[in-house]
C-alpha cells in the first residue's frame, strides 16, 4: 500500500501507544518514587525521634546525672558524661541543664553556662517535649525530658537532638536501593510496552490511525457498492464479512449470517472454484472460491457470488433455439439427400418408386409435426420437442411424444416449461447414449387434475434409488467434467411452484422421471 509522503511521516498506532505508555509509566514511577522518598524521610525522622527520646530518658533516669545536678559544679561531671554518651549513641547533641535553662553540657563548650534555646515548659511540668527547632547547630529534631529527685521534684532537664542534616544523610544511604527499584520498575514497564507495541505494529502493519480510518472507510464503501456478492469466512469456518449484495443473493437478514447448505458445502470442499453454478432458492448463482493467505498463513476463504438467474434462463432458451436450428439444418441436409435420390430415381425411369419414397418421408415428418403442434399450444415448447426429436434422430435415438399429451399454452410460462422439459429430455438422451439399440425416449406433457404432468421415460441403465437425491443436486452428472446443473434446475423450478419430482424404474428397464407442478390460480 502506498501511503504517500505525508502519511509516511506520521506515527503509527504502535509507536503512539508505545510513547504514551512510556510517558504514563514514567509518570507513575516518578510519583511512586517520590512517595517512596517521602515515606523513607518520614521513617527516618520517626526513627530519629524514637532514638533521641530513648537516649534522653536513659540519661534522665541515670543516678549519676541526678547526683551531679546536686553538686556545686555539675558541668565537671555532666560534660564528659554527656559527650561520651553522644558519641556512643550517634546523636548530635546532649544538653543537661538546670530548670532555669542554664546549660551544664554542650557539644560546643563555649555555650556551657548560657541559656538553652528551645521549648521546656512541658518538661518543667513533668511531661516531655518533642519538636523540630533551629538552634545553635542548625535545624534539629530534639526532645526535652525532666530529671527528678527521689521526691519527684524536677531538679534538671535533659535535651537530646539529631540535626536534620544527619537525618538527610541517613536517607541518602537508602536512596540507591530506591533508585535501583525505580530503575528496574521503569525498565520492566518500558520492556513490556515495547513488546506490546511490537505486537501491535505487526497486527496493524505499521499503519497510523488516520490511515486505518481511511482504509476502513474506503473498504466499507467498496464492499457496499460492489455489485458482486462477497463472503469472507475465517479459518474456523465462521462468516467474518458479508456485503449487502451477498445478503440479498443468499436471502440473509441484517444479523449474523448463516450460510445456506449449498454454499457451506462449496466452501468446505477446500478446492479452488471458478464460476461454478450454485442453486440458492429460485436463483442460479455463479460462485468462485479461493483461499486468502498472508505471509504464508491461511487467513480464510473468499467466496464471490454473481446472479446468473436471468442469464441461465436466456441461455436455456438460446440453447433450445440453437438446437432447433441444428435440427432444421440436419433436416434440410437430409431433405436435400432425399430430393437428390428422388430426382435420380426419376431420371432412371423409376417414377413410381420415387413418388412412393417422397410420399413416405413427407407423411413421417408431417405426422410428428401434426402430433406435436396439435397436442401442445405453447409454441416454444412445441419447437423444443421438434428440435429434440431431430437431435435424437441424429444420435440414433427414437424420441416419441405420447399421444396422450395435451397442454394449453396459458397454464405455465413457456420459459419454465422449456427448462423442465428440455433438461429432462437432455438427461434421458445422455442416459441412453452408449447403450445398445434400440434406444428410446418417450415424452408425456399434459394437464391432469389441476397440475402439469411431465414424464420422460428412457430405456437406459436406470437410476439406483440411493442416487435419486444426488441426481437433483448441484454437481451431479453422468458426464465427466459436467457441472450437473440440469436436474438441479428442474428441482428449482418444481419447488418454486410447490410441485414434486420423483424417479421410478421403467417396466422394461430404464428410468421414468416424473414432475408435477400445480397450475397457479
mmCIF file with all atom_site columns, C-alpha atoms in Angstrom, residues 25 96 138 145 230 277 329 345 381 471:
data_model
loop_
_atom_site.group_PDB
_atom_site.id
_atom_site.type_symbol
_atom_site.label_atom_id
_atom_site.label_alt_id
_atom_site.label_comp_id
_atom_site.label_asym_id
_atom_site.label_entity_id
_atom_site.label_seq_id
_atom_site.pdbx_PDB_ins_code
_atom_site.Cartn_x
_atom_site.Cartn_y
_atom_site.Cartn_z
_atom_site.occupancy
_atom_site.B_iso_or_equiv
_atom_site.pdbx_formal_charge
_atom_site.auth_seq_id
_atom_site.auth_comp_id
_atom_site.auth_asym_id
_atom_site.auth_atom_id
_atom_site.pdbx_PDB_model_num
ATOM 1  C CA . UNK A 1 25  ? 4.761   4.579   33.145  1.00 0.00 ? 25  UNK A CA 1
ATOM 2  C CA . UNK A 1 96  ? 21.887  18.756  80.552  1.00 0.00 ? 96  UNK A CA 1
ATOM 3  C CA . UNK A 1 138 ? 21.019  24.326  62.867  1.00 0.00 ? 138 UNK A CA 1
ATOM 4  C CA . UNK A 1 145 ? 12.657  15.346  79.416  1.00 0.00 ? 145 UNK A CA 1
ATOM 5  C CA . UNK A 1 230 ? -18.726 -11.207 -1.261  1.00 0.00 ? 230 UNK A CA 1
ATOM 6  C CA . UNK A 1 277 ? -23.154 -22.713 -10.629 1.00 0.00 ? 277 UNK A CA 1
ATOM 7  C CA . UNK A 1 329 ? -30.087 -27.789 -40.651 1.00 0.00 ? 329 UNK A CA 1
ATOM 8  C CA . UNK A 1 345 ? -34.789 -42.282 -59.481 1.00 0.00 ? 345 UNK A CA 1
ATOM 9  C CA . UNK A 1 381 ? -42.394 -25.969 -26.136 1.00 0.00 ? 381 UNK A CA 1
ATOM 10 C CA . UNK A 1 471 ? -29.318 -36.627 -9.205  1.00 0.00 ? 471 UNK A CA 1
#
